[in-house]
mmCIF file of C-alpha atoms and ligand atoms in Angstrom:
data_model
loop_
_atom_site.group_PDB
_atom_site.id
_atom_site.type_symbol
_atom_site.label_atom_id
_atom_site.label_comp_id
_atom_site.label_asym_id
_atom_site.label_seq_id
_atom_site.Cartn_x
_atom_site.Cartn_y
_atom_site.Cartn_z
ATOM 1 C CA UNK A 220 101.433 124.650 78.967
ATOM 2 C CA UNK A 221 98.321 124.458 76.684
ATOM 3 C CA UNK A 222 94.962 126.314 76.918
ATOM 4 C CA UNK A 223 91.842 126.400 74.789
ATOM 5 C CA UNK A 224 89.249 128.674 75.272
ATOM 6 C CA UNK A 225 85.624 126.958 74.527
ATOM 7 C CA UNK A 226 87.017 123.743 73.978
ATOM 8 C CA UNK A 227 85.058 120.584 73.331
ATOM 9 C CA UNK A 228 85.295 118.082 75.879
ATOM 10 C CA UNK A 229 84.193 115.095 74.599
ATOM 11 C CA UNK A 230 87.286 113.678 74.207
ATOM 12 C CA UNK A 231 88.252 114.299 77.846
ATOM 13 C CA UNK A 232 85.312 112.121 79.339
ATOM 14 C CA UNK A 233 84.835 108.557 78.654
ATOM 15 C CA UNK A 234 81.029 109.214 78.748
ATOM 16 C CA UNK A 235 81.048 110.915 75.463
ATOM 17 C CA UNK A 236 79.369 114.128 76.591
ATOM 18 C CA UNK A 237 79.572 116.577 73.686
ATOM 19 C CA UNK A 238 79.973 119.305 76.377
ATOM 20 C CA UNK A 239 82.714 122.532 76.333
ATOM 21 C CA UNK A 240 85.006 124.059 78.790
ATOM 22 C CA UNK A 241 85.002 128.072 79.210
ATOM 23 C CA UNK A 242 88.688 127.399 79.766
ATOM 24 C CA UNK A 243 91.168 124.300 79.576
ATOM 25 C CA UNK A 244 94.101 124.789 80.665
ATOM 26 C CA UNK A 245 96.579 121.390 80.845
ATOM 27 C CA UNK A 246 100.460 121.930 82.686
ATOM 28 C CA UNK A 247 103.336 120.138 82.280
ATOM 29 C CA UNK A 248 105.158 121.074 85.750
ATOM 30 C CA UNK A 249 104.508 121.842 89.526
ATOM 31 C CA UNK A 250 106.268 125.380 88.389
ATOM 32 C CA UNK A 251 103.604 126.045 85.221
ATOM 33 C CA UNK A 252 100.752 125.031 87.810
ATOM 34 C CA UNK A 253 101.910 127.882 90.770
ATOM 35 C CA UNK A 254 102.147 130.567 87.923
ATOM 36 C CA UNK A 255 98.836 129.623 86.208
ATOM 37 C CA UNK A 256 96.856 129.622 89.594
ATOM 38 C CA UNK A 257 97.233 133.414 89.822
ATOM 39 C CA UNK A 258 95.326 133.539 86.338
ATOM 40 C CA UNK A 259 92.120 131.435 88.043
ATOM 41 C CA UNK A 260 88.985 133.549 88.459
ATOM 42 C CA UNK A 261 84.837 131.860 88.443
ATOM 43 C CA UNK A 262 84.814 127.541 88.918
ATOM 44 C CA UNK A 263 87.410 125.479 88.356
ATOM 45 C CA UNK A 264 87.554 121.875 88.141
ATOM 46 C CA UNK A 265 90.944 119.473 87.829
ATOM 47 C CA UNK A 266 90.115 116.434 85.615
ATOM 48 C CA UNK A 267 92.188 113.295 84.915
ATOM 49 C CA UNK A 268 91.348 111.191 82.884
ATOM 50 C CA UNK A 269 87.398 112.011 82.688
ATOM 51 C CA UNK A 270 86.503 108.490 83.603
ATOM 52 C CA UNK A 271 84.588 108.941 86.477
ATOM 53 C CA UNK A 272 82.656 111.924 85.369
ATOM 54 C CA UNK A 273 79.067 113.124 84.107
ATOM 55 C CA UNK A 274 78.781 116.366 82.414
ATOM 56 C CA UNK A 275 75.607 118.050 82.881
ATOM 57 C CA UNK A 276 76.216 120.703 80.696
ATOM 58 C CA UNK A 277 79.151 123.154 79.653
ATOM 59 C CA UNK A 278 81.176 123.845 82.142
ATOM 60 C CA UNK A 279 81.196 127.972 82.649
ATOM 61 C CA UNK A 280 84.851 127.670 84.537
ATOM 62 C CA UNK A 281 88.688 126.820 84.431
ATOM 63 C CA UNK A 282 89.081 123.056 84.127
ATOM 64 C CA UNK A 283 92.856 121.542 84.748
ATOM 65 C CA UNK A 284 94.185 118.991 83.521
ATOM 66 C CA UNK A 285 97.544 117.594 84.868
ATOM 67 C CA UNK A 286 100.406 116.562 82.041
ATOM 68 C CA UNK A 287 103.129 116.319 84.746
ATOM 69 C CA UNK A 288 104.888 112.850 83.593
ATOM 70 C CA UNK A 289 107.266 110.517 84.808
ATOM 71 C CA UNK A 290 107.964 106.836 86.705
ATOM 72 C CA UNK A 291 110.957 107.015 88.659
ATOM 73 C CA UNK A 292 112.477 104.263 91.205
ATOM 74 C CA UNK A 293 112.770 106.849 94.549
ATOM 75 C CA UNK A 294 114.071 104.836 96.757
ATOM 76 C CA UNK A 295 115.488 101.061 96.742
ATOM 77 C CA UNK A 296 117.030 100.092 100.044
ATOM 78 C CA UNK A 297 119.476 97.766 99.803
ATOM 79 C CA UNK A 298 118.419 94.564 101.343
ATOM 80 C CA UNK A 299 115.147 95.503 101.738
ATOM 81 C CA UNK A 300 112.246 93.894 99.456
ATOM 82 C CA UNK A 301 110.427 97.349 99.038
ATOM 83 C CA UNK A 302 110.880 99.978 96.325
ATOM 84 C CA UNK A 303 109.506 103.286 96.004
ATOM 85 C CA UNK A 304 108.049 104.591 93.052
ATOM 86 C CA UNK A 305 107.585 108.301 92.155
ATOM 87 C CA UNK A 306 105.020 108.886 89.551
ATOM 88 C CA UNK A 307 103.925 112.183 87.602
ATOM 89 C CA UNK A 308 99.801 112.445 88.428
ATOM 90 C CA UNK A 309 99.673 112.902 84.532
ATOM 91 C CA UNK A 310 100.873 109.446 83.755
ATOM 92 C CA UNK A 311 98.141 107.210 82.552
ATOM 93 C CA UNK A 312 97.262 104.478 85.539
ATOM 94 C CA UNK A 313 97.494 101.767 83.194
ATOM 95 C CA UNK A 314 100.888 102.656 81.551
ATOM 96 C CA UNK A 315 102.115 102.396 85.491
ATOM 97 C CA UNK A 316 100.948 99.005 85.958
ATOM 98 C CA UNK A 317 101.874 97.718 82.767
ATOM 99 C CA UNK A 318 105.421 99.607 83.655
ATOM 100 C CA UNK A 319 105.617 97.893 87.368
ATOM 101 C CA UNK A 320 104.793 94.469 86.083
ATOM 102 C CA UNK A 321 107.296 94.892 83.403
ATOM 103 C CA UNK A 322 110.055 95.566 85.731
ATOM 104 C CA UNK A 323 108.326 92.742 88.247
ATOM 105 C CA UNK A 324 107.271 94.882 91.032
ATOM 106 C CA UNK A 325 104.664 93.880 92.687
ATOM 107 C CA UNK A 326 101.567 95.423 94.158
ATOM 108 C CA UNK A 327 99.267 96.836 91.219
ATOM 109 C CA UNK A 328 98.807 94.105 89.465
ATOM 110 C CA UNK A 329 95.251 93.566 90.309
ATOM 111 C CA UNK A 330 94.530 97.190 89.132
ATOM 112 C CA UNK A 331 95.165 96.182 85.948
ATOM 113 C CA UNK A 332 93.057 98.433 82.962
ATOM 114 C CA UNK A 333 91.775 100.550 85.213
ATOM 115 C CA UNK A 334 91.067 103.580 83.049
ATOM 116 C CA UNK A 335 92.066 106.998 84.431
ATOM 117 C CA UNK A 336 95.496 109.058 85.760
ATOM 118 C CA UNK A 337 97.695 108.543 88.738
ATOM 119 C CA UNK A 338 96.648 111.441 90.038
ATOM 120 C CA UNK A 339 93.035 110.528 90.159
ATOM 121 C CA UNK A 340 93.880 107.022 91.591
ATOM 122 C CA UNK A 341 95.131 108.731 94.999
ATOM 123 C CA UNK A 342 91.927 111.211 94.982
ATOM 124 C CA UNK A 343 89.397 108.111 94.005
ATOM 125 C CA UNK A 344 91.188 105.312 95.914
ATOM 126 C CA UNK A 345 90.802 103.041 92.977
ATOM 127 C CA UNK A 346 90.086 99.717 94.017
ATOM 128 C CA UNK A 347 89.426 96.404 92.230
ATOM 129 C CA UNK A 348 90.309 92.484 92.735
ATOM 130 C CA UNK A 349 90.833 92.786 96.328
ATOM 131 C CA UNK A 350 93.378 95.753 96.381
ATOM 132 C CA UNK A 351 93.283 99.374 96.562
ATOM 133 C CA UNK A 352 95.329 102.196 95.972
ATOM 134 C CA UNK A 353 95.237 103.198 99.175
ATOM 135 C CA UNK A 354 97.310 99.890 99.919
ATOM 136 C CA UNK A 355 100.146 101.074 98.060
ATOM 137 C CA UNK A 356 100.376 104.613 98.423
ATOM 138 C CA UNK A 357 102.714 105.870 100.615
ATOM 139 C CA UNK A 358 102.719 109.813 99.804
ATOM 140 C CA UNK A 359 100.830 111.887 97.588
ATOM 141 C CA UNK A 360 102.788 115.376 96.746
ATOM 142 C CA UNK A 361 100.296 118.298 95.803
ATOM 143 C CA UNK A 362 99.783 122.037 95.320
ATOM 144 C CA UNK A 363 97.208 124.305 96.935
ATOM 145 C CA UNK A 364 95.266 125.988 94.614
ATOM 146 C CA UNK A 365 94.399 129.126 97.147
ATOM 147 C CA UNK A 366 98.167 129.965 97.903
ATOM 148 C CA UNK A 367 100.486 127.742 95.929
ATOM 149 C CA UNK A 368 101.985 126.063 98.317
ATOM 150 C CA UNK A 369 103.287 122.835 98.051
ATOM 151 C CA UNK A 370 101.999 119.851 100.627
ATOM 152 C CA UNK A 371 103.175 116.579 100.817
ATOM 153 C CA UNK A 372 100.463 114.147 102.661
ATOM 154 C CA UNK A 373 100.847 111.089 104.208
ATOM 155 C CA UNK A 374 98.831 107.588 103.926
ATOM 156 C CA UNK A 375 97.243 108.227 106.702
ATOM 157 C CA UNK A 376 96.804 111.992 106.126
ATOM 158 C CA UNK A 377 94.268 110.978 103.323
ATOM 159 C CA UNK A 378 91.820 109.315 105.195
ATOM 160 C CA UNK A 379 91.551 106.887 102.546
ATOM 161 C CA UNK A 380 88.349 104.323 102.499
ATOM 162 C CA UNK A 381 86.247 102.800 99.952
ATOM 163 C CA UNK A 382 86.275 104.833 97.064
ATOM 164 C CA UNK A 383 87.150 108.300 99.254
ATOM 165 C CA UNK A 384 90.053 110.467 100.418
ATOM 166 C CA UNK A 385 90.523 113.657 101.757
ATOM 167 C CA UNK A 386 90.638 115.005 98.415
ATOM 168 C CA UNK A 387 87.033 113.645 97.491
ATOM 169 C CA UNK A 388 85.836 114.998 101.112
ATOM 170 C CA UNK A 389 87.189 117.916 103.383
ATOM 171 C CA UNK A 390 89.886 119.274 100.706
ATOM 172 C CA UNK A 391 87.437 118.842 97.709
ATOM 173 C CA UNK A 392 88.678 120.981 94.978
ATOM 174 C CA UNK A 393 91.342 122.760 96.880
ATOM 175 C CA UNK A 394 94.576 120.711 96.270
ATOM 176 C CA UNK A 395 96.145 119.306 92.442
ATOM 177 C CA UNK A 396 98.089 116.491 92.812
ATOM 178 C CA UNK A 397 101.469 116.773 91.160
ATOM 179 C CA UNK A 398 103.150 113.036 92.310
ATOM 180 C CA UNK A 399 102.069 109.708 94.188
ATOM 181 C CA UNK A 400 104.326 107.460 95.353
ATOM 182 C CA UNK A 401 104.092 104.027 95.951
ATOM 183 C CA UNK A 402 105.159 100.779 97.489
ATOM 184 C CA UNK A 403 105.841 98.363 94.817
ATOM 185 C CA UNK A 404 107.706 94.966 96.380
ATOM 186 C CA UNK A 405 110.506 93.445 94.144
ATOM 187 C CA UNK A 406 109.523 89.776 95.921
ATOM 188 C CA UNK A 407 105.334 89.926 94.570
ATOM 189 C CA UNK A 408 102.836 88.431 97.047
ATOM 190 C CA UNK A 409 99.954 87.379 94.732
ATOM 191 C CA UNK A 410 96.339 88.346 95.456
ATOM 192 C CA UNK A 411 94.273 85.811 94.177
ATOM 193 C CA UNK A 412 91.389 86.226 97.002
ATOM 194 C CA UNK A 413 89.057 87.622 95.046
ATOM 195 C CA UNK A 414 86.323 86.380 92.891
ATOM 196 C CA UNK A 415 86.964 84.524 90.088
ATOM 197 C CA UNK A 416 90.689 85.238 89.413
ATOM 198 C CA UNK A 417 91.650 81.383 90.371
ATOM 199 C CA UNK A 418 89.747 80.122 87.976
ATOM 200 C CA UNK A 419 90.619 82.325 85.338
ATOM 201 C CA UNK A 420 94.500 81.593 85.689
ATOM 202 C CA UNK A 421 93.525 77.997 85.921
ATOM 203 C CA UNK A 422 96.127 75.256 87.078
ATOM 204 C CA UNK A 423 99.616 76.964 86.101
ATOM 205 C CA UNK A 424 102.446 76.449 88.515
ATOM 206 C CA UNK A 425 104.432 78.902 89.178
ATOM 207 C CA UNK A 426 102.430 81.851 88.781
ATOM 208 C CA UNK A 427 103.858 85.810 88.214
ATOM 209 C CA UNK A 428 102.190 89.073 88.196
ATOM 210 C CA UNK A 429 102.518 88.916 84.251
ATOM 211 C CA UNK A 430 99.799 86.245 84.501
ATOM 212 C CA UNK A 431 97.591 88.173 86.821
ATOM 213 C CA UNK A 432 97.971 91.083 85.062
ATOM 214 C CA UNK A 433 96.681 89.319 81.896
ATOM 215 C CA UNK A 434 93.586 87.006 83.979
ATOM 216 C CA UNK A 435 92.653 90.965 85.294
ATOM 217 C CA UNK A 436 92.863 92.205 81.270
ATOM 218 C CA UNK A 437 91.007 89.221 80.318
ATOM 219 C CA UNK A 438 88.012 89.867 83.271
ATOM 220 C CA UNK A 439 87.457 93.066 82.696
ATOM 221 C CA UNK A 440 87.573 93.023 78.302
ATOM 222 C CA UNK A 441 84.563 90.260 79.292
ATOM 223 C CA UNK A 442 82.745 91.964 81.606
ATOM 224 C CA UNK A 443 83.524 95.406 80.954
ATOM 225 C CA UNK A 444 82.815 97.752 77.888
ATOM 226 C CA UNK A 445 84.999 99.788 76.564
ATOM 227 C CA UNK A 446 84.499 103.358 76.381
ATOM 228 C CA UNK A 447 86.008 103.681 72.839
ATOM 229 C CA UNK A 448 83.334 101.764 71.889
ATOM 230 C CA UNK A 449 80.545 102.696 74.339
ATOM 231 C CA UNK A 450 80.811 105.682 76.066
ATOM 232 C CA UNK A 451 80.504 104.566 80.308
ATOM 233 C CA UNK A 452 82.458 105.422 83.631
ATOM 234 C CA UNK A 453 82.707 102.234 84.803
ATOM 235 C CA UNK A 454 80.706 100.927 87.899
ATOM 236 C CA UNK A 455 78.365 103.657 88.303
ATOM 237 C CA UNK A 456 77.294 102.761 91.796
ATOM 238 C CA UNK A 457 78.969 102.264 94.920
ATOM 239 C CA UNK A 458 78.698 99.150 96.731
ATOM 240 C CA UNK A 459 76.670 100.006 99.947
ATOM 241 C CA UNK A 460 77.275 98.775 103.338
ATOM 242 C CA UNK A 461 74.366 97.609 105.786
ATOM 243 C CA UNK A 462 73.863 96.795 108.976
ATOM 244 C CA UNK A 463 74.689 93.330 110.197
ATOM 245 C CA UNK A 464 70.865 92.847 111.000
ATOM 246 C CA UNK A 465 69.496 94.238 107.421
ATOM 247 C CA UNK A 466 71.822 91.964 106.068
ATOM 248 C CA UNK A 467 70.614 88.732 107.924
ATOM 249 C CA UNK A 468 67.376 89.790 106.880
ATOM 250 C CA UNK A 469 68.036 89.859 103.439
ATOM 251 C CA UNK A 470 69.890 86.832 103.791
ATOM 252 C CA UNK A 471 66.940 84.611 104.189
ATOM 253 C CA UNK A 472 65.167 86.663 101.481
ATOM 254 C CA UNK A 473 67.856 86.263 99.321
ATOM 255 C CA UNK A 474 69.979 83.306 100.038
ATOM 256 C CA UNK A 475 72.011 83.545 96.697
ATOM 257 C CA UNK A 476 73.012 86.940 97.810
ATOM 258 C CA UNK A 477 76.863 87.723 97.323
ATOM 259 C CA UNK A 478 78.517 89.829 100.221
ATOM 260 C CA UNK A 479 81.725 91.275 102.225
ATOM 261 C CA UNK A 480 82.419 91.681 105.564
ATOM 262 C CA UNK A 481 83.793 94.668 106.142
ATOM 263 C CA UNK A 482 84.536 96.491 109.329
ATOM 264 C CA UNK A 483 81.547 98.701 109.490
ATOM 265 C CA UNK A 484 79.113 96.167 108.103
ATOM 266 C CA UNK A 485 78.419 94.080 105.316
ATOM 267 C CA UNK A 486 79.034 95.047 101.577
ATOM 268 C CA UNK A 487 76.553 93.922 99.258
ATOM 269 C CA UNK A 488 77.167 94.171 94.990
ATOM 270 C CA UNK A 489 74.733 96.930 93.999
ATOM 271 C CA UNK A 490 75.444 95.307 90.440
ATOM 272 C CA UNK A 491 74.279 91.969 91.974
ATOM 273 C CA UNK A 492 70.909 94.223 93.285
ATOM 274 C CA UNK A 493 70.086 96.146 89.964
ATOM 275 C CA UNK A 494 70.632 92.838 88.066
ATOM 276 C CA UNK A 495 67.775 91.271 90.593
ATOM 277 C CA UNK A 496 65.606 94.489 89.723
ATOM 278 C CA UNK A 497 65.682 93.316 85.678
ATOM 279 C CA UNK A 498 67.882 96.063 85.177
ATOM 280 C CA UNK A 499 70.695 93.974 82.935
ATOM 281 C CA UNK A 500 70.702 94.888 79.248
ATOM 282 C CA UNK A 501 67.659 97.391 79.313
ATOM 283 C CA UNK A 502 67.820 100.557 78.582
ATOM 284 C CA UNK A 503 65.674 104.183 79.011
ATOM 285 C CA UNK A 504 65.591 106.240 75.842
ATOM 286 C CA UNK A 505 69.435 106.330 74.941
ATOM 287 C CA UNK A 506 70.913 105.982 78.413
ATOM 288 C CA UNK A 507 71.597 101.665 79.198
ATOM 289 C CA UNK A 508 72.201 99.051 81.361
ATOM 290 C CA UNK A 509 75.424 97.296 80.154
ATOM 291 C CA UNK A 510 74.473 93.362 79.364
ATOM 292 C CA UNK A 511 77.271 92.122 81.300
ATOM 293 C CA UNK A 512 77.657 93.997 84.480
ATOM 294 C CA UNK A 513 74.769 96.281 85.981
ATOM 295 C CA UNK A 514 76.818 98.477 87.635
ATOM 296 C CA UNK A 515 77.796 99.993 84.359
ATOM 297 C CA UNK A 516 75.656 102.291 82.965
ATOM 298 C CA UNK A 517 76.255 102.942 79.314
ATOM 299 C CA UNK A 518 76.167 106.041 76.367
ATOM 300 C CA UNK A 519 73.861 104.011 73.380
ATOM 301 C CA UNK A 520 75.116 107.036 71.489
ATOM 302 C CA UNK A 521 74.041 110.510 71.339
ATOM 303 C CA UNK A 522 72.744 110.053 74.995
ATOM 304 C CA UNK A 523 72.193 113.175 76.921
ATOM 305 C CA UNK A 524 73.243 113.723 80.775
ATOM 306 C CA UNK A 525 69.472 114.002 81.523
ATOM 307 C CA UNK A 526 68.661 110.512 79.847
ATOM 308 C CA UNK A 527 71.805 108.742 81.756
ATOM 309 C CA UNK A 528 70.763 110.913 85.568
ATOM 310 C CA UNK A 529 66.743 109.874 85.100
ATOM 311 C CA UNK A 530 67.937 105.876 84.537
ATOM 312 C CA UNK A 531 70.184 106.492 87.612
ATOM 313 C CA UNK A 532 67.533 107.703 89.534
ATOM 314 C CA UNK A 533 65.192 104.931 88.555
ATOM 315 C CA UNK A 534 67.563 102.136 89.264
ATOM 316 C CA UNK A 535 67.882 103.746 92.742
ATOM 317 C CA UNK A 536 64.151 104.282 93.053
ATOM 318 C CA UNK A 537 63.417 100.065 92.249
ATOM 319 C CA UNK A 538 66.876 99.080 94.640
ATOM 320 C CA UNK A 539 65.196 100.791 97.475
ATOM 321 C CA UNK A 540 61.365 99.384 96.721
ATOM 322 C CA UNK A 541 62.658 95.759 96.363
ATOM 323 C CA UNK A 542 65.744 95.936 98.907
ATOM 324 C CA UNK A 543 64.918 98.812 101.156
ATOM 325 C CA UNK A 544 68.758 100.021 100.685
ATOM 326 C CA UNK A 545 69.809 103.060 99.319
ATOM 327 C CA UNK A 546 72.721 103.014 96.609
ATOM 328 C CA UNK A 547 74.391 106.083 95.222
ATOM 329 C CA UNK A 548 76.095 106.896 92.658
ATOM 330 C CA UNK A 549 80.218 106.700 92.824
ATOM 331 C CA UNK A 550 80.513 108.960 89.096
ATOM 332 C CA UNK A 551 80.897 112.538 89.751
ATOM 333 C CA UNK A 552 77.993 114.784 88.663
ATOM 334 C CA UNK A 553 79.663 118.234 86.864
HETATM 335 N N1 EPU B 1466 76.751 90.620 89.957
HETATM 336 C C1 EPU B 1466 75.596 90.151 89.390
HETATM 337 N N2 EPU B 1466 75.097 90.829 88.299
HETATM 338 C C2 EPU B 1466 75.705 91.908 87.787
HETATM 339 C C3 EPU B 1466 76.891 92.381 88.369
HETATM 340 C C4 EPU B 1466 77.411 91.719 89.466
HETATM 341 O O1 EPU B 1466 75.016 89.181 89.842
HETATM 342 O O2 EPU B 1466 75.196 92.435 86.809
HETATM 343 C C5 EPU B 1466 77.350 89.888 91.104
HETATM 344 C C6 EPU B 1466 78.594 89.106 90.652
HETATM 345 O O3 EPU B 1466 78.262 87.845 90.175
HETATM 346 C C7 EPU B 1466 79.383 89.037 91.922
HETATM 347 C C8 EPU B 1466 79.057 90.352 92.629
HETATM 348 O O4 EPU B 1466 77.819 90.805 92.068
HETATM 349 O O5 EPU B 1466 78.948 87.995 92.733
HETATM 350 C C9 EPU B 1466 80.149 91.369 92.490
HETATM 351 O O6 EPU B 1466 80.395 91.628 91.112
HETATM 352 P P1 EPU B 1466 81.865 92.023 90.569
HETATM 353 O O7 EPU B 1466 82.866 91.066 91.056
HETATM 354 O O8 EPU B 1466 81.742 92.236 89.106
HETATM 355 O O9 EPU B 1466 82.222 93.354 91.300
HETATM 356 P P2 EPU B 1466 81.387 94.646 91.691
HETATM 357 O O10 EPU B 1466 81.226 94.675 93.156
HETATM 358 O O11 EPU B 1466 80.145 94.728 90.855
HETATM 359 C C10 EPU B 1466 83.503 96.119 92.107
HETATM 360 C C11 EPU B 1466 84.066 97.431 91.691
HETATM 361 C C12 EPU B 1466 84.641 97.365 90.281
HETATM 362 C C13 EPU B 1466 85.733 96.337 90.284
HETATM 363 C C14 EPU B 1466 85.134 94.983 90.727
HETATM 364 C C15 EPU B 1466 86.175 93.923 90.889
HETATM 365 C C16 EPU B 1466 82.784 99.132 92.857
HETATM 366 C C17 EPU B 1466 81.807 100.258 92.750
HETATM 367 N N3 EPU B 1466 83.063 98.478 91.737
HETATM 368 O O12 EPU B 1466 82.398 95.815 91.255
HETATM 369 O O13 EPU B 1466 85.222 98.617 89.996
HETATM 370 O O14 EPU B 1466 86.308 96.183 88.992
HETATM 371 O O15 EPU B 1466 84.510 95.137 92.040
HETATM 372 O O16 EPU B 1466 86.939 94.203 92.020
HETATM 373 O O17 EPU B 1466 83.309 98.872 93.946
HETATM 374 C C18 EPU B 1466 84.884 100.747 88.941
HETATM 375 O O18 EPU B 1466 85.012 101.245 90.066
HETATM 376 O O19 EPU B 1466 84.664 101.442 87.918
HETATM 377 C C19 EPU B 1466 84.940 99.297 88.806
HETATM 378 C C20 EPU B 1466 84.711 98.694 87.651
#
């Protein structure tokens, strides 16, 4: 176990907010996590990997921070193409992926680079390239912050959707996720559905989840920026659904407009919307629109959490005015 008292946290959040913790506190064990709960007075707040995160200021509370490691094979049934995979919610996502590919299980592939922890992917439902975690996820172990107990929950138990879960929702802030396991197949089906994926893997034959893996690495180096570089959370928005009829009417406002059927409506890219606005590339005092996908919204350096929330709030203000649709915001506001 390590704690810090008034500890800086710009290394913890991938918007590079020079913010501090009262407390940090980061735990290497389901056992370290049950003892230190007793010692939790005031706020607390469990980070992963601070990727999906704005700071508004120090934060006058506990924050927690998972270290519990480990990839293990859980359960191989003999005959059977599945395999379950046990994973420490401290593991980085990526290091998972780039694990299950190596060993050529399928299933994750697509969530390639995704910055964050595994325990953050089963609380965010991480989603890109046509899958989601919520696809592979089979249980997610975790510990109750109140009491200690353990509870194990079930796919379904999550209520998993579009970028939510129980843990985002009803059980917000009461629960730290110790393990997720998944469903990783040893026969891969490719997913090559989505966007421009086909193109980018071009004409091979005989195509593995090595080479989507890399097309996935190669999309998102172009089109997203690296927080090393320049501080961001990735897609800043969520993509909002409409009504069937708003849509149509959009439609032959907009016919270029990209779009999803989904089961509640029709997804539209707020990144496609904000682009429309002129958003692309600009910028409001040190807070910016990344050049190359305006659902990012970028650090220019030094930015503070005021500058980044009032070019939020604009971009919202000029989708509504020119769309009439409301988008929010999928980064957490501390
Ligand atoms: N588009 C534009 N201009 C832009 C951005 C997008 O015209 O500046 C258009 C694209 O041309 C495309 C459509 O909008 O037709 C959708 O764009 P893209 O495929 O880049 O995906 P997205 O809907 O903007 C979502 C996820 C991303 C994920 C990609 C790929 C959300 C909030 N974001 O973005 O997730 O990587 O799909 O699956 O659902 C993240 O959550 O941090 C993230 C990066």
């Amino acid at each position: 176990m390590k704690e810090y008292s008034n500890y800086s946290l710009l290394n913890h959040n991938t918007f590079g907010m020079d913010v501090k913790a009262k407390r940090y506190v980061e735990y290497d064990s389901e056992e370290e996590l049950k003892e230190l709960i007793h010692t939790l007075d005031g706020d607390v707040l469990h980070i992963g990997g601070g990727s999906n995160l704005l700071f508004k200021g120090d934060y006058a509370g506990t924050i927690l921070h998972s270290a519990i490691k480990g990839v293990e094979i859980a359960e191989e049934v003999e005959g059977e193409d599945e395999v379950l995979v046990r994973v420490g919610a401290g593991e980085v996502w990526d290091d998972f992926v780039g694990w299950a590919v190596a060993q050529g299980l399928g299933g994750v592939e697509n969530l390639s680079l995704i910055p964050g922890e595994v325990g953050a992917s089963a609380v965010q439902n991480i989603g890109a390239y046509g899958v989601e975690a919520k696809d592979v996820i089979v249980l997610v172990e975790a510990i109750e912050l109140a009491s200690g107990q353990k509870r194990i929950f079930g796919n379904l138990e999550c209520d998993y959707a579009y970028r939510q879960s129980i843990f985002k929702n009803q059980l917000k802030g009461k629960y730290a996720i110790t393990y997720v396991t998944y469903r990783l197949q040893k026969t891969p089906v490719l997913k090559l559905e989505y966007g421009n994926i086909k193109a980018v893997l071009g004409d091979k034959d005989n195509l593995t989840i090595k080479d989507v893996r890399q097309a996935i690495i190669d999309i998102r180096n172009a089109k997203l920026p690296d927080p090393k570089v320049q501080g961001n959370a990735g897609s800043f928005f969520m993509n909002p659904v409409v009504s069937r009829e708003k849509f149509l009417a959009l439609q032959k406002e907009y016919p270029q407009m990209p779009f999803y059927e989904v089961a509640n409506g029709v997804k539209i890219p707020a990144g496609w919307m904000i682009d429309q606005c002129g958003w692309k590339g600009k910028s409001l005092g040190r807070a910016g629109v990344h050049d190359k996908q305006a659902l990012v919204l970028v650090n220019l350096g030094g930015a503070s959490s005021d500058e980044i929330v009032t070019l939020c709030e604009t971009i919202c203000k000029d989708v509504h005015e020119k769309f009439g649709i409301d988008i929010h915001p999928e980064v957490n506001f501390i």
